[in-house]
PDB file of N, CA and C in Angstrom:
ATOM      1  N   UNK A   1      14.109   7.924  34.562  1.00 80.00           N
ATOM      2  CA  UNK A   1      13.490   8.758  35.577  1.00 80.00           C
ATOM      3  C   UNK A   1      14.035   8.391  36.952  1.00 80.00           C
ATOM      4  N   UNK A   2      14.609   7.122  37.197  1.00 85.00           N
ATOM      5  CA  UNK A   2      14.492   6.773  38.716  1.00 85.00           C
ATOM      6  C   UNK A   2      16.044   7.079  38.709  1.00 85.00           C
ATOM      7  N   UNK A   3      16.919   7.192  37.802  1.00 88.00           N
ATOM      8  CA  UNK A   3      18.412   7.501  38.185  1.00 88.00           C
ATOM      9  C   UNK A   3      18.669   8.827  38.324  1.00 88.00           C
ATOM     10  N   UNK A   4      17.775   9.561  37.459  1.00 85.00           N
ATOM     11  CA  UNK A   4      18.054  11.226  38.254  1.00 85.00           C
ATOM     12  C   UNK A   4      17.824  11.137  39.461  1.00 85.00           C
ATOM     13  N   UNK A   5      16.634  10.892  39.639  1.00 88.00           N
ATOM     14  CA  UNK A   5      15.782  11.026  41.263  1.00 88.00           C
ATOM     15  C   UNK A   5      16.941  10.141  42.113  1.00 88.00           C
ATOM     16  N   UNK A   6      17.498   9.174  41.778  1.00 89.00           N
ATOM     17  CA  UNK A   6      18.282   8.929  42.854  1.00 89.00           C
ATOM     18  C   UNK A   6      19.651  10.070  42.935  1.00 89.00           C
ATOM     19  N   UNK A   7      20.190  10.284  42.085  1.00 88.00           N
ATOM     20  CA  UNK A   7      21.335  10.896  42.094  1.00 88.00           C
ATOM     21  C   UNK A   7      20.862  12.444  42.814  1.00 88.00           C
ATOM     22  N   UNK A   8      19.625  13.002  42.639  1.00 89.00           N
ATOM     23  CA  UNK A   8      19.456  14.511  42.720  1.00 89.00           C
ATOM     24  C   UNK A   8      18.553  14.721  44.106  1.00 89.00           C
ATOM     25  N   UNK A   9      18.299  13.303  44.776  1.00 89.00           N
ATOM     26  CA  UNK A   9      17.402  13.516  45.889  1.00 89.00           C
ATOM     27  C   UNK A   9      18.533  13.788  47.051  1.00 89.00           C
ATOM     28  N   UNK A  10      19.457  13.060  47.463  1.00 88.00           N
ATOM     29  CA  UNK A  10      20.617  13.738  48.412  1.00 88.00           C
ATOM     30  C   UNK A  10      20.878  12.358  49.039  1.00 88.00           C
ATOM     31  N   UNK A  11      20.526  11.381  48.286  1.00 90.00           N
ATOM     32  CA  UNK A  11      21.138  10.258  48.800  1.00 90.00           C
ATOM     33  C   UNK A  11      22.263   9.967  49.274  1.00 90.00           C
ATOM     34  N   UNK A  12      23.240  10.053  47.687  1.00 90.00           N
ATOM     35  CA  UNK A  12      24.546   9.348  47.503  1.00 90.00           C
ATOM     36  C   UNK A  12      25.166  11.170  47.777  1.00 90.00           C
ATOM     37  N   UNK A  13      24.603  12.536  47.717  1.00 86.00           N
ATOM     38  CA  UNK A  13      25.291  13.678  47.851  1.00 86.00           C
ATOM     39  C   UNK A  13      24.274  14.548  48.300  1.00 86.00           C
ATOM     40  N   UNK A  14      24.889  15.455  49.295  1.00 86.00           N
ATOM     41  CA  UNK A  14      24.265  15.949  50.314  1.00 86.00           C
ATOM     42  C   UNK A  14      23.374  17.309  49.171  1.00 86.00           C
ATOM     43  N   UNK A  15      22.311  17.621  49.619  1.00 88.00           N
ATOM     44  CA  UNK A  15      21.688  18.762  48.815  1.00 88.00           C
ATOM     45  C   UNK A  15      22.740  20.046  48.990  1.00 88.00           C
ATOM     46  N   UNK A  16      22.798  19.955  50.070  1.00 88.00           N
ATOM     47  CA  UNK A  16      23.800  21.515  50.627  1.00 88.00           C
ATOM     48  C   UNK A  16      24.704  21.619  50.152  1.00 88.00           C
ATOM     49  N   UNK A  17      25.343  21.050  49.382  1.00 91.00           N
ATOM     50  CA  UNK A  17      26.512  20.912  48.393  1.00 91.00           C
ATOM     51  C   UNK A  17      26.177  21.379  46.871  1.00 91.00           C
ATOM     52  N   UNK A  18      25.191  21.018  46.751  1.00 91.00           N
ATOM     53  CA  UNK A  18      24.633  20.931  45.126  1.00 91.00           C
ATOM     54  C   UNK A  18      24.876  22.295  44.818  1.00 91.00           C
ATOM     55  N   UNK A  19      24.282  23.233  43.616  1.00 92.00           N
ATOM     56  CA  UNK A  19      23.704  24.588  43.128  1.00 92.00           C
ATOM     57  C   UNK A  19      22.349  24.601  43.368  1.00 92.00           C
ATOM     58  N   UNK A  20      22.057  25.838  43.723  1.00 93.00           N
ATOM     59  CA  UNK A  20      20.528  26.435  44.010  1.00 93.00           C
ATOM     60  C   UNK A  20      19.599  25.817  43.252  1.00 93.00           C
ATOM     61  N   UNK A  21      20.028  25.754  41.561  1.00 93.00           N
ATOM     62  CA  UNK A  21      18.575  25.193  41.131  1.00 93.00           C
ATOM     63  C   UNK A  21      18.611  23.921  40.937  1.00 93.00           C
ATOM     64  N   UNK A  22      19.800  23.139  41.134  1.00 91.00           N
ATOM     65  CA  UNK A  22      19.708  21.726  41.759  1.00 91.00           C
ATOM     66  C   UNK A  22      18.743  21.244  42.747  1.00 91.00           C
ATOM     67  N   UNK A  23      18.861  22.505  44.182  1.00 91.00           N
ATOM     68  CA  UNK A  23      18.198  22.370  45.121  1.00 91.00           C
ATOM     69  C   UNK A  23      16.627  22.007  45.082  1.00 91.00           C
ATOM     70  N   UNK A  24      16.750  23.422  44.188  1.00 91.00           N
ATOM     71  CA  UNK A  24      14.845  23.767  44.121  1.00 91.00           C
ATOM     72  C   UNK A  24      14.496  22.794  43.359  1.00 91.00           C
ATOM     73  N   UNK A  25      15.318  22.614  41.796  1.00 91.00           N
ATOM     74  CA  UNK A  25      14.481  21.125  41.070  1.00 91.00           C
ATOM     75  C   UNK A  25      14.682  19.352  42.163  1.00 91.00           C
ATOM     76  N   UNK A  26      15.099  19.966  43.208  1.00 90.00           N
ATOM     77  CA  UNK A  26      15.015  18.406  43.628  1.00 90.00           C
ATOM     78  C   UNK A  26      13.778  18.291  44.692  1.00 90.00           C
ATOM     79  N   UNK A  27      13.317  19.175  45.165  1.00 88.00           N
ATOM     80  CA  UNK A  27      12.618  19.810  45.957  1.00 88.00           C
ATOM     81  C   UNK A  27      11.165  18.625  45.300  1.00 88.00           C
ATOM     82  N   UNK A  28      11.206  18.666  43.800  1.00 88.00           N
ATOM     83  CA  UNK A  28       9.920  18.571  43.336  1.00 88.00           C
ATOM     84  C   UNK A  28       9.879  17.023  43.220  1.00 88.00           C
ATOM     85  N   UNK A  29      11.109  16.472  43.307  1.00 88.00           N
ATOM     86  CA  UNK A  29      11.505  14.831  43.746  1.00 88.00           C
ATOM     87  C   UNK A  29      10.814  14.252  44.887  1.00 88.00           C
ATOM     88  N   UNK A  30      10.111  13.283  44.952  1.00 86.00           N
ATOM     89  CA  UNK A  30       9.010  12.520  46.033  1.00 86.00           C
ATOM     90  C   UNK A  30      10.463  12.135  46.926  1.00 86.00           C
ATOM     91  N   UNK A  31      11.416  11.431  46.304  1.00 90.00           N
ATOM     92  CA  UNK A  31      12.517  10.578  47.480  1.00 90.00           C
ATOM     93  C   UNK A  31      13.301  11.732  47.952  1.00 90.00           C
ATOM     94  N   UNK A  32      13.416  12.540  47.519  1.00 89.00           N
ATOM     95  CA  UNK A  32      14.013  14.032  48.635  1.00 89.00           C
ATOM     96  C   UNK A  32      13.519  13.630  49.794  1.00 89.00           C
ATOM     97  N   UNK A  33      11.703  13.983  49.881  1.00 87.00           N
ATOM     98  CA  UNK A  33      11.322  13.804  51.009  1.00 87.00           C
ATOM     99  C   UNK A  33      11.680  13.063  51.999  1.00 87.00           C
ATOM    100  N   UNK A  34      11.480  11.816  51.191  1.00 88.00           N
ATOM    101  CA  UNK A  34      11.942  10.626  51.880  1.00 88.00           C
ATOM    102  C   UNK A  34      13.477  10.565  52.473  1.00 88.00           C
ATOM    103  N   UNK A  35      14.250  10.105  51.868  1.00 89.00           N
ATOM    104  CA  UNK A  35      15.344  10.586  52.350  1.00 89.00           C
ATOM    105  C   UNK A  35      15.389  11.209  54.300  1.00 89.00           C
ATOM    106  N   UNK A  36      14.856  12.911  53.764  1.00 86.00           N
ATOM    107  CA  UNK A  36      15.158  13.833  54.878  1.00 86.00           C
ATOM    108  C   UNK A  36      14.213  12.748  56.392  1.00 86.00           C
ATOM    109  N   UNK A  37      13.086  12.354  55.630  1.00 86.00           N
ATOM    110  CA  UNK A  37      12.774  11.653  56.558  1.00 86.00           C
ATOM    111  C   UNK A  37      13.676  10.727  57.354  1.00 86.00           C
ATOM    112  N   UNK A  38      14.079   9.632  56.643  1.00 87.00           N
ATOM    113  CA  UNK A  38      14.638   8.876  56.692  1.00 87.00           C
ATOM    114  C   UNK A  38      16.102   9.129  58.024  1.00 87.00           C
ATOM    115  N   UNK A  39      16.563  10.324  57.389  1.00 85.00           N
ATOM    116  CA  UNK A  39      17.489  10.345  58.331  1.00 85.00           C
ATOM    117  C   UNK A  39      17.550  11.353  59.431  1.00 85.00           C
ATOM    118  N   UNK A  40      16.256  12.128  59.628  1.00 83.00           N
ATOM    119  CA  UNK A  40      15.460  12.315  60.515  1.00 83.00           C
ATOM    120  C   UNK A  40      15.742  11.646  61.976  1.00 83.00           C
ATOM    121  N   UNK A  41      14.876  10.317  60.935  1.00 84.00           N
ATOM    122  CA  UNK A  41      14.546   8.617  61.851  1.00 84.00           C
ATOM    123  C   UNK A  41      15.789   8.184  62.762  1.00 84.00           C
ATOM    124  N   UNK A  42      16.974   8.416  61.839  1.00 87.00           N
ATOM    125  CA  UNK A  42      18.454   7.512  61.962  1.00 87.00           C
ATOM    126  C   UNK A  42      18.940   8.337  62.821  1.00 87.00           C
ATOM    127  N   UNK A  43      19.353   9.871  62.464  1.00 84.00           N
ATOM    128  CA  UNK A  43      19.659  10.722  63.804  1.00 84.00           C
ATOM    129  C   UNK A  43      19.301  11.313  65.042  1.00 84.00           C
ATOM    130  N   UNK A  44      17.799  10.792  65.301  1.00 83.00           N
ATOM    131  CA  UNK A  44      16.740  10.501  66.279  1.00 83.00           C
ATOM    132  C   UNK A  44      16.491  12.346  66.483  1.00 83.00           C
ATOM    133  N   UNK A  45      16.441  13.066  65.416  1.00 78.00           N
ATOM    134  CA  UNK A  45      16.026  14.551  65.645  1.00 78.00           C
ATOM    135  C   UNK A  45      14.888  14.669  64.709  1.00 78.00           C
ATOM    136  N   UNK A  46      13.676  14.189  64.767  1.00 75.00           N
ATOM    137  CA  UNK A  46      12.195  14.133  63.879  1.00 75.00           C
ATOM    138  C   UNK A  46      11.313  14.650  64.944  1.00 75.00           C
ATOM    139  N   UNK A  47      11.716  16.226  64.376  1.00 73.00           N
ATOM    140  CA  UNK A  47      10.530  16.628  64.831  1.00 73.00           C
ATOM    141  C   UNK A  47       9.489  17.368  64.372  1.00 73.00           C
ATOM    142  N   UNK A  48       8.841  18.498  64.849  1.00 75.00           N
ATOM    143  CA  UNK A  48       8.083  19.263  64.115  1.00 75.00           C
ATOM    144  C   UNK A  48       8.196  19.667  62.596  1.00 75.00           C
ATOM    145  N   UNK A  49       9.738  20.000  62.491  1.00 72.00           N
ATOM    146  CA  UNK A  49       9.848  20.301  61.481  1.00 72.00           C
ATOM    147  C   UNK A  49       9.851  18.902  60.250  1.00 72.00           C
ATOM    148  N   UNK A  50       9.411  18.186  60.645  1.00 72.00           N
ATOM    149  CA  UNK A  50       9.330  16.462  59.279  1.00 72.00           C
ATOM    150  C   UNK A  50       7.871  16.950  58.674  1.00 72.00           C
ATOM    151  N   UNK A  51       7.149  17.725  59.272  1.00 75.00           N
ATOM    152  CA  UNK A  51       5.515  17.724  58.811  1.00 75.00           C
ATOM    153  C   UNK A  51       5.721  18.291  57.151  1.00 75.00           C
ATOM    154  N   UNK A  52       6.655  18.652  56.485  1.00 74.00           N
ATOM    155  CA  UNK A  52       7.010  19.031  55.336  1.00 74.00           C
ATOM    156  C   UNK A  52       7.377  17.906  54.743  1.00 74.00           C
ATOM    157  N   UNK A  53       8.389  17.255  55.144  1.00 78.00           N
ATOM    158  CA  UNK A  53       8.965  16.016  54.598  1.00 78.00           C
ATOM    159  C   UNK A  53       8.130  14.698  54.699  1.00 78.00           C
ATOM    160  N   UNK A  54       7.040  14.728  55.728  1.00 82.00           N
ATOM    161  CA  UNK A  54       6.161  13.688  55.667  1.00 82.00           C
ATOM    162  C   UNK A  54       4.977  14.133  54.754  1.00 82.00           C
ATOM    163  N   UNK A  55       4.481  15.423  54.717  1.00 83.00           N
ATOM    164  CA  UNK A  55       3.302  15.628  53.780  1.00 83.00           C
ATOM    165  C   UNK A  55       3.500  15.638  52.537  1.00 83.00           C
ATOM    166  N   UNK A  56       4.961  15.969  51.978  1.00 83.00           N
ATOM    167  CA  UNK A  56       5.014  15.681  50.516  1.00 83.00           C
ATOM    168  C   UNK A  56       4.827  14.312  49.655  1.00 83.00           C
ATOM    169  N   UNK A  57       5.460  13.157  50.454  1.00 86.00           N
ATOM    170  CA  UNK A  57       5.111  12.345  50.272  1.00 86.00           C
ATOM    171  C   UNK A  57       3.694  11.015  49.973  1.00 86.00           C
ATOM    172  N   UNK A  58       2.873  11.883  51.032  1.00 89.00           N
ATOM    173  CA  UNK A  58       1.466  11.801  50.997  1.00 89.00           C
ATOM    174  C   UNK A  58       0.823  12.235  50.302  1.00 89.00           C
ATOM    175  N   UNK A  59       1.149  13.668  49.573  1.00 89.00           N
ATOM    176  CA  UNK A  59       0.629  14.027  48.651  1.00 89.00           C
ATOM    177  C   UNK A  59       1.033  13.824  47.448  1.00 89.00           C
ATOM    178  N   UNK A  60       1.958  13.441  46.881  1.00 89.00           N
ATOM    179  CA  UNK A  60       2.437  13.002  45.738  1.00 89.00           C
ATOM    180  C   UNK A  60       1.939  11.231  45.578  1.00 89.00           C
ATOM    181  N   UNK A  61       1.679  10.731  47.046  1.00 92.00           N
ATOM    182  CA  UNK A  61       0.615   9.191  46.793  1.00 92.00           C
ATOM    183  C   UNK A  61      -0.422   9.518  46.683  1.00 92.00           C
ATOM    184  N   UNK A  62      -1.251  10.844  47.151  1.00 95.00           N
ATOM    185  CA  UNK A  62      -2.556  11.030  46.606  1.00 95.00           C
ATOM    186  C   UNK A  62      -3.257  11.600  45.257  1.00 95.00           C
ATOM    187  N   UNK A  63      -1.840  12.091  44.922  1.00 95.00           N
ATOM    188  CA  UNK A  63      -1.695  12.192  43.310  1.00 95.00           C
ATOM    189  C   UNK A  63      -2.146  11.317  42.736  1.00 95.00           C
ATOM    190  N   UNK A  64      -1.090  10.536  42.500  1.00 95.00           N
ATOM    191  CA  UNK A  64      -1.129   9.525  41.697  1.00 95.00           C
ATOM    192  C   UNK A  64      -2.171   8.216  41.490  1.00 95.00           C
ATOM    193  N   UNK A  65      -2.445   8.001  43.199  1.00 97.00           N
ATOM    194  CA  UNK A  65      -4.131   7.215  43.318  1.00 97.00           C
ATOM    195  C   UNK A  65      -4.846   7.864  42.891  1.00 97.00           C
ATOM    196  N   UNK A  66      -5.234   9.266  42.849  1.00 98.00           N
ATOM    197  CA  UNK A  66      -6.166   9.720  42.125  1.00 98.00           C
ATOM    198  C   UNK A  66      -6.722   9.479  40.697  1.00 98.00           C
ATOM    199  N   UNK A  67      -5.185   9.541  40.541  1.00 97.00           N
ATOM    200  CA  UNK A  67      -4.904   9.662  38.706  1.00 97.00           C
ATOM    201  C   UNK A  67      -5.032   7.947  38.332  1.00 97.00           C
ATOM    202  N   UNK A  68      -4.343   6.993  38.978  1.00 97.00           N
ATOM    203  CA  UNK A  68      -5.234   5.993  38.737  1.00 97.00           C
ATOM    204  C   UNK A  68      -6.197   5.397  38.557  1.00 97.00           C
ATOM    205  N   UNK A  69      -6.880   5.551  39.454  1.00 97.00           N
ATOM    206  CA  UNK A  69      -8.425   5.597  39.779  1.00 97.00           C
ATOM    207  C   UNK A  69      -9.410   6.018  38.764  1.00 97.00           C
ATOM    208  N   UNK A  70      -8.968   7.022  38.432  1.00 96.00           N
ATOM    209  CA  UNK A  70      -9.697   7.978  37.218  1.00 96.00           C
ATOM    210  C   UNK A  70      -9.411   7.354  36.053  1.00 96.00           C
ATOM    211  N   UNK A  71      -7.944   6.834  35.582  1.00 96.00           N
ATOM    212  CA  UNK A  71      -7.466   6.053  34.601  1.00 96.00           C
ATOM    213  C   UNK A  71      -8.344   4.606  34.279  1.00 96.00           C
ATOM    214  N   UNK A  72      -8.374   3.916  35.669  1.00 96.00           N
ATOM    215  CA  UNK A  72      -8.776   2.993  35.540  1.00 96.00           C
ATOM    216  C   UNK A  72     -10.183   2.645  35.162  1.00 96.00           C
ATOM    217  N   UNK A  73     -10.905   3.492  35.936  1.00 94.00           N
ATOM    218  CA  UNK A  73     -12.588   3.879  35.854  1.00 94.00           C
ATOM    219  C   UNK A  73     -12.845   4.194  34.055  1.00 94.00           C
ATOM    220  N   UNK A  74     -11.982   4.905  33.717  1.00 93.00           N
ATOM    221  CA  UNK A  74     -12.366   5.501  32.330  1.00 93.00           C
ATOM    222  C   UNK A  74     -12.040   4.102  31.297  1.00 93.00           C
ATOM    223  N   UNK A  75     -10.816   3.604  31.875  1.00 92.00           N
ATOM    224  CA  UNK A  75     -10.469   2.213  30.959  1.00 92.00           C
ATOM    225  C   UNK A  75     -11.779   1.085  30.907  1.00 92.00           C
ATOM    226  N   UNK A  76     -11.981   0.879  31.930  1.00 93.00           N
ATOM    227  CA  UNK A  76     -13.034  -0.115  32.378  1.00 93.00           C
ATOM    228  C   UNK A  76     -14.276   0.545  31.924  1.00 93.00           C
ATOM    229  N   UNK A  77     -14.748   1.399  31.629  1.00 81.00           N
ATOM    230  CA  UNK A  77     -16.268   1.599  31.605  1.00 81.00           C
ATOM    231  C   UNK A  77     -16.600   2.017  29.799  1.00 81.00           C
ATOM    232  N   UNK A  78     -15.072   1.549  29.131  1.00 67.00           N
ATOM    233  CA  UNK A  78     -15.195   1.308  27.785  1.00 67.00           C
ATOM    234  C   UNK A  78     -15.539  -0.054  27.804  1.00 67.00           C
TER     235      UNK A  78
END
């Protein structure tokens, strides 16, 4: 799982290069986000438009705490 996501988030190759449904399936990748953030940060142009690239990320951690949480609660109260 973590070597697609690296190869398909635009790390090591720029998205704008890829094919369309490269694009869109990477879209659904948490480190995409990151990434765009990331170099956002580095080329000192973060602006309005990061509120996409910062909320995905947040929401894909509130995913998953959720889903923990719930996991864990149900484990424990056997």
């Amino acid at each position: 799982i973590v070597a697609p996501m690296f190869l398909f988030s635009g790390i090591f190759f720029p998205l704008e290069q890829m094919p369309a449904w490269v694009q869109s399936g990477a879209q659904a990748l948490p480190l995409t986000h990151v990434v765009a953030l990331a170099r956002g940060l580095v080329r000192g142009s973060l602006g309005f438009d990061a509120m996409v690239p910062l909320g995905a990320p947040l929401a894909f951690t509130t995913v998953a705490g959720v889903a923990a949480v719930t996991l864990l609660a149900r484990r424990l109260a056997v």
